[in-house]
Amino acid sequence: MADKQPVNSLAEQVMARLIADIRGGRLAPGTRLPTEQALTTELGVSRTVVREAVAALRADGLVVTRRGSGAYVADPAAGPFRIASPRAPSLPDILDVMELRLAVEVEAAALAAERASRRQLATIRTAWRAIDAALLRGEGAVAEDFAFHRAIAEATGNDQFPRFLAYLGSHVIPRQSVRLDVDTPAQRRLYLERIQAEHAQIVAAISDKDPSEARRAMRDHLTRSLERYRTLAGGIRNGRR
Amino acid sequence: MADKQPVNSLAEQVMARLIADIRGGRLAPGTRLPTEQALTTELGVSRTVVREAVAALRADGLVVTRRGSGAYVADPAAGPFRIASPRAPSLPDILDVMELRLAVEVEAAALAAERASRRQLATIRTAWRAIDAALLRGEGAVAEDFAFHRAIAEATGNDQFPRFLAYLGSHVIPRQSVRLDVDTPAQRRLYLERIQAEHAQIVAAISDKDPSEARRAMRDHLTRSLERYRTLAGGIRNGRR
DNA sequence: GGCGGTGCAGTTGTCAGACAACTGAAGACC
DNA sequence: GGTCTTCAGTTGTCTGACAACTGCACCGCC
């Protein structure tokens, strides 16, 4: 009863097999993969199963099908990006993702400082005040914090930044609230206020249109956050180097 | 003949319909979506089509199915990240992706400077020399250049960096070779040698375990590359701010 | 009444066979 | 030689059936 996924469906097995063939290079991009009938006889499954596996691969962008002609291995560039180890992400995994997030956000802050329109700047300030408001109400401000960071990403004018951040955020942010619960309310309040002070520096730098200062402030902010997690990890992964 | 995709298959239509229902909020996360039979009667298609559409959705991580129970809308966090506009990426799109790449690579260089093992350092130097060798042979060095950047990403010790870079790279790198063809061989050689000089600074900084210098060198390198593209874009998108 | 076991309707997973729509190429025709 | 037709092969869709499993109501037992 330890492992819960004994490869449930046949379709998944076939899919795994085909993915292995593609990623392993046995099926080069552009080549036609075996016909459905060939796969049914070779793998000993029904055509339904094969078709479902191929449909899944097509959804992942790994193959394209042409009716009457066959299914072809797509350009590998078409595949999506997934955070590694979607099941049971360990704390080291989360730290890795947070480092990636730091990289993107630091640059986002700088670009925002260069490019933010007045309207975008106002949105950032509003999001910042919303965190204040939540703190005054004595609440956590996870959602508000996320909105603040997203506002900065949107101010870059580059749609890739908010999109990627939203993707990363959905993997990282939820754990933060867990961490806060271990503190006493007083500690927690102090912690949140310090974070808000860091936020203030970021807002100031962006308002001043000072990219390098925005970079420094955002890096400080996220590095501290990262360090807090790293001490949590503690013995699990002490020195990586 | 302008548009070539008149929504080929029924399965795709059903899939689009379901995606719209999910993203539109009509099917909240965790709720069960209609049974296959309900969908067949409602949409007037066979169960085969419905099953294929659901299989595609499951491959995209939008739904999970439980045999004997039903299909459920998955947590949106499970979905993969895709670069926007997979079809016909325009030059501004590429610039956006390159900015994202810059953000990640600058930080990767710094982390590599902090953490690279001797073995990883050696790999980086080898990759760098491979570029030299290709240049001496009078060839372009697109693959070697990519390997060089990947070696740095791997030296971070954080698996997310090389993974993400590989994903981005497959979207950005291929175009570089196109650009080079417009120059004369002499210009081209000069250009490649200058790039190699920039690479040398990066290698030196990482060898010296100097993160901030590594950041600067990598930022310079990629910013120049970005600028070259931006001038190409020219009138298309001149001032973004 | 409470509680555990049993059976059943409902649902997804798989199989089998058939036909429609389309492709690519070989062969027929001029 | 060039064009047209035909045809085997392939994917897309439909239909019907059965297996495997789930959730729940029902029933008997204590």
XYZ file of C-alpha atoms (C1' of nucleotides) in Angstrom:
542
model
C 0.000 0.000 0.000
C 3.063 2.166 -0.041
C 3.007 3.209 -3.659
C -0.316 4.317 -4.937
C 0.305 4.590 -8.670
C 1.029 1.139 -10.094
C 0.652 2.601 -13.574
C -3.087 2.589 -13.607
C -4.173 2.557 -17.176
C -2.918 0.824 -20.255
C -3.143 4.087 -22.148
C -0.636 5.609 -19.744
C 1.736 2.738 -20.278
C 1.560 3.115 -24.018
C 2.007 6.847 -23.635
C 5.069 6.335 -21.436
C 6.507 3.974 -23.968
C 6.036 6.403 -26.826
C 7.444 9.299 -24.814
C 10.495 7.202 -24.017
C 10.932 6.441 -27.706
C 10.690 10.106 -28.622
C 12.848 11.585 -25.873
C 15.290 8.732 -26.265
C 15.838 9.634 -29.870
C 14.548 6.365 -31.267
C 11.852 8.436 -32.926
C 13.469 11.552 -34.371
C 11.461 14.750 -34.903
C 9.621 14.688 -38.194
C 9.581 10.942 -38.523
C 6.334 9.089 -38.681
C 5.596 6.869 -35.738
C 4.143 3.387 -36.220
C 0.579 3.148 -37.419
C -2.125 2.565 -34.868
C -2.581 -0.972 -36.072
C 1.139 -1.684 -35.787
C 1.110 -0.450 -32.224
C -1.927 -2.513 -31.313
C -0.283 -5.720 -32.483
C 3.156 -4.824 -31.128
C 1.935 -3.803 -27.688
C -0.985 -6.175 -27.493
C -3.607 -3.527 -26.744
C -6.710 -2.352 -28.504
C -6.795 0.505 -30.907
C -8.805 2.531 -28.407
C -5.870 2.523 -26.011
C -3.402 3.488 -28.684
C -5.615 6.298 -29.869
C -6.006 7.692 -26.370
C -2.252 7.599 -25.817
C -1.643 9.407 -29.083
C -4.323 11.944 -28.196
C -2.500 12.638 -24.941
C 0.795 13.042 -26.752
C -0.818 15.419 -29.175
C -2.182 17.442 -26.281
C 1.337 17.656 -24.890
C 2.538 18.842 -28.256
C 4.870 15.917 -28.775
C 3.221 14.645 -31.936
C 0.960 15.955 -34.661
C -1.420 13.751 -36.583
C -2.477 14.047 -40.197
C -5.596 12.205 -41.146
C -4.999 9.696 -43.876
C -1.273 10.027 -43.549
C -0.096 9.215 -40.037
C 1.232 10.639 -36.792
C 4.517 12.497 -36.781
C 6.944 13.419 -34.031
C 6.694 17.162 -33.504
C 9.472 19.628 -33.046
C 10.571 19.143 -29.433
C 10.329 22.885 -28.946
C 6.582 22.546 -28.816
C 6.602 20.694 -25.536
C 5.519 22.485 -22.378
C 7.645 23.214 -19.343
C 6.788 21.509 -16.108
C 8.328 21.993 -12.731
C 10.166 18.808 -11.899
C 8.711 16.268 -9.490
C 5.082 17.400 -9.523
C 4.176 14.776 -6.962
C 5.350 15.238 -3.411
C 7.688 18.197 -3.837
C 10.272 18.077 -1.074
C 11.642 21.123 0.653
C 14.857 21.133 -1.403
C 12.681 21.093 -4.502
C 10.830 24.124 -3.244
C 14.093 25.914 -2.564
C 15.189 25.208 -6.123
C 12.004 26.671 -7.504
C 12.348 29.689 -5.245
C 15.805 30.368 -6.624
C 14.360 30.344 -10.101
C 11.667 32.702 -8.930
C 14.254 35.023 -7.434
C 16.088 35.190 -10.730
C 12.959 36.193 -12.592
C 11.630 38.639 -10.024
C 14.882 40.518 -9.599
C 14.951 41.223 -13.303
C 11.253 42.011 -13.317
C 11.794 44.693 -10.698
C 14.515 46.288 -12.806
C 12.416 46.227 -15.957
C 9.481 47.622 -14.048
C 11.659 50.486 -12.850
C 12.578 51.207 -16.460
C 9.203 50.847 -18.064
C 6.317 51.084 -15.629
C 3.593 53.420 -16.782
C 1.920 55.738 -14.294
C -1.085 53.472 -14.225
C 1.047 50.394 -13.560
C 2.922 52.264 -10.850
C -0.372 53.131 -9.221
C -1.392 49.478 -9.330
C 1.808 48.489 -7.575
C 1.255 51.084 -4.859
C -2.331 49.987 -4.411
C -1.251 46.377 -4.018
C 1.326 47.472 -1.482
C -1.253 49.362 0.554
C -3.525 46.322 0.419
C -0.867 44.382 2.288
C -0.760 47.134 4.896
C -4.502 46.957 5.260
C -4.437 43.208 5.738
C -1.706 43.553 8.346
C -3.700 46.176 10.223
C -6.611 43.775 10.294
C -4.229 41.321 11.903
C -4.444 38.916 9.018
C -1.817 37.189 6.956
C -1.390 38.696 3.532
C -0.422 35.826 1.296
C -2.847 36.697 -1.486
C -2.034 40.406 -1.231
C 1.681 39.688 -1.299
C 1.270 37.621 -4.410
C -0.782 40.374 -6.049
C 1.978 42.845 -5.239
C 4.625 40.768 -6.923
C 2.359 40.146 -9.875
C 1.745 43.867 -10.286
C 5.499 44.389 -10.583
C 5.787 41.601 -13.126
C 3.026 43.160 -15.182
C 4.742 46.516 -15.079
C 7.603 45.058 -17.114
C 5.364 45.242 -20.160
C 6.605 41.755 -20.978
C 3.775 39.295 -20.722
C 6.129 36.372 -20.136
C 7.044 37.602 -16.678
C 3.592 37.614 -15.049
C 2.733 34.396 -16.818
C 5.780 32.582 -15.597
C 5.449 34.010 -12.121
C 1.857 32.886 -11.903
C 2.994 29.419 -12.819
C 5.798 29.360 -10.286
C 3.695 31.021 -7.638
C 1.119 28.300 -7.736
C 3.883 25.915 -6.783
C 5.623 27.915 -4.099
C 3.344 30.346 -2.377
C 0.900 27.946 -0.725
C 3.566 26.662 1.642
C 4.287 30.088 3.039
C 1.131 30.189 5.058
C 2.121 26.929 6.686
C 5.339 28.378 7.895
C 3.731 31.369 9.521
C 1.636 29.268 11.801
C 4.591 28.095 13.842
C 5.294 31.592 15.116
C 3.539 33.404 17.887
C 1.243 36.226 16.777
C 3.746 38.792 18.005
C 6.647 37.264 16.089
C 4.456 36.937 13.094
C 3.436 40.569 13.166
C 7.048 41.657 13.452
C 7.983 39.408 10.563
C 5.253 40.745 8.349
C 6.128 44.333 9.135
C 9.744 43.760 8.248
C 8.653 42.274 4.949
C 6.515 45.295 4.339
C 9.514 47.530 4.951
C 11.385 45.581 2.293
C 8.442 46.022 -0.024
C 8.609 49.759 0.589
C 12.173 49.902 -0.695
C 11.149 48.085 -3.841
C 8.271 50.446 -4.482
C 10.495 53.455 -3.899
C 13.117 52.198 -6.349
C 10.568 51.519 -9.044
C 8.949 54.902 -8.494
C 12.356 56.551 -8.824
C 12.958 54.646 -12.061
C 16.180 53.275 -10.611
C 16.664 49.790 -12.066
C 19.790 48.795 -10.196
C 18.357 49.867 -6.867
C 15.164 47.980 -7.698
C 17.252 44.932 -8.402
C 19.103 45.266 -5.117
C 15.934 45.759 -3.092
C 14.123 42.843 -4.688
C 17.162 40.632 -4.341
C 17.494 41.491 -0.668
C 13.837 40.795 -0.132
C 13.788 37.412 -1.806
C 17.186 36.332 -0.544
C 16.020 36.828 3.012
C 12.886 34.884 2.310
C 15.005 32.146 0.793
C 17.330 32.110 3.788
C 14.414 31.684 6.157
C 13.374 28.610 4.232
C 16.901 27.325 4.078
C 17.290 27.382 7.846
C 14.035 25.482 7.939
C 15.529 22.865 5.684
C 18.376 22.736 8.176
C 19.995 19.372 8.354
C 18.243 18.121 5.269
C 20.538 19.956 2.905
C 23.003 22.057 4.736
C 25.802 23.067 2.437
C 25.028 22.480 -1.172
C 28.403 23.430 -2.529
C -6.688 29.505 -47.942
C -5.541 31.964 -45.364
C -6.564 30.027 -42.279
C -5.579 26.445 -42.351
C -7.146 25.152 -39.139
C -10.930 24.962 -39.512
C -10.974 23.033 -36.223
C -10.221 19.689 -37.776
C -11.439 17.089 -35.408
C -14.513 16.720 -33.288
C -12.347 15.731 -30.358
C -10.622 19.089 -30.524
C -13.932 20.878 -30.516
C -15.073 18.982 -27.453
C -11.727 19.650 -25.846
C -11.995 23.368 -26.568
C -15.460 23.400 -25.109
C -14.345 21.732 -21.907
C -11.301 23.962 -21.564
C -13.535 26.978 -21.949
C -15.806 25.643 -19.225
C -12.887 25.091 -16.880
C -10.977 28.297 -17.477
C -14.219 30.221 -17.544
C -15.012 29.040 -14.055
C -18.181 27.191 -15.006
C -16.404 24.077 -13.806
C -14.629 24.902 -10.561
C -11.550 22.941 -9.435
C -12.504 19.785 -7.622
C -15.949 19.516 -9.138
C -16.889 16.535 -11.222
C -17.456 17.196 -14.861
C -20.375 15.613 -16.686
C -20.219 11.886 -17.326
C -19.075 10.695 -20.696
C -22.579 9.650 -21.597
C -23.971 13.043 -20.633
C -21.423 14.707 -22.867
C -22.175 12.401 -25.778
C -25.859 13.269 -25.697
C -25.308 16.949 -24.939
C -22.725 17.496 -27.656
C -24.057 14.948 -30.100
C -20.819 13.038 -30.512
C -19.766 9.490 -29.826
C -18.184 8.335 -26.624
C -14.919 7.775 -28.472
C -14.635 11.471 -29.193
C -15.455 12.439 -25.632
C -12.931 9.993 -24.267
C -10.198 11.335 -26.513
C -10.932 14.887 -25.489
C -10.797 13.948 -21.815
C -7.558 12.042 -22.397
C -6.045 15.181 -23.898
C -7.226 17.261 -20.954
C -5.732 14.777 -18.565
C -2.440 14.957 -20.434
C -2.518 18.720 -19.985
C -3.105 18.243 -16.286
C -6.459 19.995 -16.353
C -8.481 17.034 -15.120
C -7.896 13.811 -13.270
C -10.056 10.756 -13.797
C -11.028 8.169 -11.249
C -12.296 4.916 -12.642
C -15.731 4.093 -11.433
C -16.197 7.559 -10.023
C -15.786 10.199 -12.693
C -13.532 12.919 -14.028
C -12.676 15.877 -11.820
C -11.300 19.309 -12.562
C -7.728 19.396 -11.299
C -6.046 22.062 -9.248
C -5.054 24.690 -11.824
C -1.554 24.667 -10.302
C -0.958 21.314 -11.933
C -1.048 22.749 -15.424
C 2.205 23.103 -17.351
C 3.845 26.332 -18.392
C 3.862 27.158 -22.050
C 5.504 30.021 -23.779
C 2.725 32.207 -25.087
C 1.670 32.093 -28.731
C 3.087 28.721 -29.724
C 2.075 29.275 -33.336
C 3.929 31.842 -35.391
C 5.974 33.585 -32.711
C 6.647 37.112 -33.845
C 9.873 38.944 -33.241
C 8.520 40.896 -30.259
C 7.505 37.577 -28.747
C 11.035 36.308 -29.122
C 12.391 39.434 -27.487
C 10.085 38.859 -24.542
C 11.287 35.318 -24.149
C 14.882 36.456 -24.409
C 14.364 38.879 -21.551
C 13.100 36.036 -19.449
C 16.105 34.010 -20.456
C 18.400 36.853 -19.505
C 16.873 37.006 -16.050
C 17.451 33.321 -15.462
C 20.923 33.133 -16.949
C 22.274 36.112 -15.049
C 21.335 34.488 -11.801
C 22.585 31.122 -13.000
C 26.005 32.614 -13.633
C 26.109 34.015 -10.104
C 25.043 30.726 -8.547
C 27.558 28.867 -10.670
C 30.278 31.179 -9.401
C 29.236 30.354 -5.854
C 28.767 26.641 -6.172
C 30.452 25.134 -9.216
C 32.485 22.061 -8.418
C 35.864 21.557 -10.040
C 34.335 19.029 -12.361
C 31.550 21.404 -13.365
C 34.077 24.184 -13.865
C 36.048 21.914 -16.144
C 32.905 21.171 -18.138
C 32.288 24.870 -18.602
C 35.832 25.450 -19.813
C 35.602 22.503 -22.178
C 32.383 23.859 -23.653
C 34.027 27.225 -24.055
C 36.976 25.738 -25.904
C 34.586 23.810 -28.129
C 33.235 27.147 -29.338
C 36.758 28.254 -30.125
C 37.370 25.069 -32.072
C 34.214 25.557 -34.108
C 35.193 29.150 -34.847
C 38.646 28.073 -35.993
C 37.009 25.644 -38.350
C 35.134 28.617 -39.726
C 31.789 27.288 -38.646
C 28.985 28.811 -36.691
C 28.796 27.569 -33.126
C 25.141 27.600 -32.252
C 25.085 24.134 -30.694
C 28.358 24.763 -28.872
C 27.121 28.086 -27.579
C 24.024 26.456 -26.236
C 26.087 23.723 -24.575
C 28.216 26.411 -22.929
C 25.225 28.138 -21.411
C 23.777 24.834 -20.326
C 27.007 23.886 -18.581
C 26.752 27.061 -16.536
C 23.140 26.345 -15.680
C 24.084 22.876 -14.538
C 26.856 24.255 -12.369
C 24.241 25.969 -10.211
C 23.467 22.602 -8.678
C 19.812 23.544 -9.098
C 18.164 21.283 -11.609
C 15.437 23.807 -12.369
C 17.867 26.109 -14.157
C 19.119 23.754 -16.876
C 15.624 22.390 -17.312
C 14.069 25.771 -17.788
C 16.865 26.950 -20.004
C 16.539 23.910 -22.219
C 12.883 24.745 -22.591
C 13.483 28.392 -23.383
C 16.441 27.613 -25.588
C 14.405 25.452 -27.873
C 12.257 28.502 -28.528
C 14.930 31.121 -28.955
C 18.178 29.687 -30.180
C 17.111 28.353 -33.586
C 16.548 31.849 -34.922
C 20.074 32.988 -34.168
C 21.530 31.037 -37.030
C 19.140 32.810 -39.355
C 20.419 36.187 -38.336
C 24.037 35.315 -38.946
C 23.449 34.524 -42.578
C 22.807 38.136 -43.485
C 26.370 39.145 -42.654
C 29.413 38.682 -44.773
C 31.827 35.972 -43.608
C 34.233 38.619 -42.329
C 31.599 40.438 -40.302
C 30.376 37.174 -39.026
C 33.790 36.081 -37.825
C 34.295 39.372 -36.024
C 30.944 39.049 -34.377
C 31.597 35.523 -33.171
C 34.998 36.451 -31.806
C 33.545 39.317 -29.829
C 30.990 36.960 -28.366
C 33.756 34.601 -27.437
C 35.562 37.406 -25.630
C 32.389 38.019 -23.617
C 32.257 34.336 -22.833
C 35.828 34.526 -21.566
C 34.857 37.135 -18.995
C 32.040 34.922 -17.771
C 34.326 31.920 -17.431
C 36.901 33.988 -15.575
C 34.351 35.315 -13.104
C 32.973 31.860 -12.380
C 36.482 30.475 -11.976
C 37.284 33.269 -9.531
C 34.117 32.465 -7.606
C 33.017 36.053 -7.991
C 29.197 36.038 -8.198
C 28.635 39.728 -8.774
C 31.215 39.877 -11.541
C 29.682 36.767 -13.084
C 26.330 38.503 -13.002
C 27.740 41.591 -14.656
C 29.546 39.657 -17.368
C 26.532 37.515 -18.196
C 24.246 40.515 -18.170
C 26.527 42.387 -20.543
C 26.700 39.416 -22.835
C 22.987 38.803 -23.036
C 22.036 42.472 -23.065
C 24.179 43.001 -26.143
C 22.618 39.997 -27.784
C 19.214 41.385 -26.929
C 20.109 44.781 -28.321
C 21.187 43.269 -31.608
C 17.798 41.662 -31.907
C 16.041 44.817 -30.884
C 17.629 46.822 -33.638
C 16.468 44.098 -35.974
C 12.952 44.581 -34.721
C 13.458 48.229 -35.590
C 10.281 49.965 -36.566
C 8.112 47.079 -35.484
C 8.371 47.929 -31.840
C 10.639 50.813 -31.221
C 10.090 52.225 -27.781
C 8.184 49.904 -25.570
C 7.726 52.240 -22.663
C -31.045 1.901 17.186
C -26.448 1.151 15.592
C -23.331 -1.264 12.605
C -21.157 -3.987 9.246
C -21.743 -6.568 5.036
C -23.909 -7.125 0.482
C -25.643 -6.120 -3.702
C -26.648 -2.872 -7.347
C -26.738 1.054 -10.345
C -23.533 4.163 -12.299
C -18.987 5.336 -14.242
C -14.624 4.806 -16.360
C -11.345 1.538 -18.866
C -10.825 -1.710 -22.564
C -12.002 -4.510 -26.523
C -13.837 -5.482 -31.221
C -15.718 -4.349 -35.638
C -17.323 -1.243 -38.992
C -17.572 2.757 -41.992
C -16.263 7.629 -43.435
C -12.765 10.943 -44.823
C -8.560 11.683 -46.438
C -3.538 10.827 -48.329
C -0.042 9.283 -51.236
C 1.395 6.731 -54.881
C 1.079 3.456 -58.470
C -1.077 2.503 -62.681
C -4.041 3.761 -66.732
C -5.008 6.756 -70.263
C -4.270 10.300 -73.755
C 5.661 12.799 -71.108
C 2.012 14.487 -68.619
C -2.474 14.137 -66.503
C -6.226 11.499 -64.419
C -8.091 7.652 -61.999
C -8.058 4.225 -58.939
C -6.833 1.986 -54.748
C -4.544 0.382 -50.668
C -3.386 2.445 -46.377
C -4.241 5.552 -42.448
C -6.603 8.368 -39.195
C -11.315 9.979 -37.466
C -15.752 8.588 -35.828
C -19.550 5.587 -34.565
C -21.681 1.590 -32.256
C -22.114 -2.078 -29.018
C -20.375 -4.792 -25.531
C -17.965 -6.293 -21.346
C -14.617 -5.688 -17.351
C -13.169 -3.156 -13.250
C -14.170 -0.200 -9.965
C -16.912 3.310 -6.817
C -20.378 5.047 -4.013
C -24.554 4.305 -1.889
C -28.737 2.326 -0.470
C -30.522 -1.622 1.424
C -30.641 -5.419 4.525
C -29.672 -8.448 8.176
C -27.419 -8.943 12.459
C -26.195 -7.579 17.091
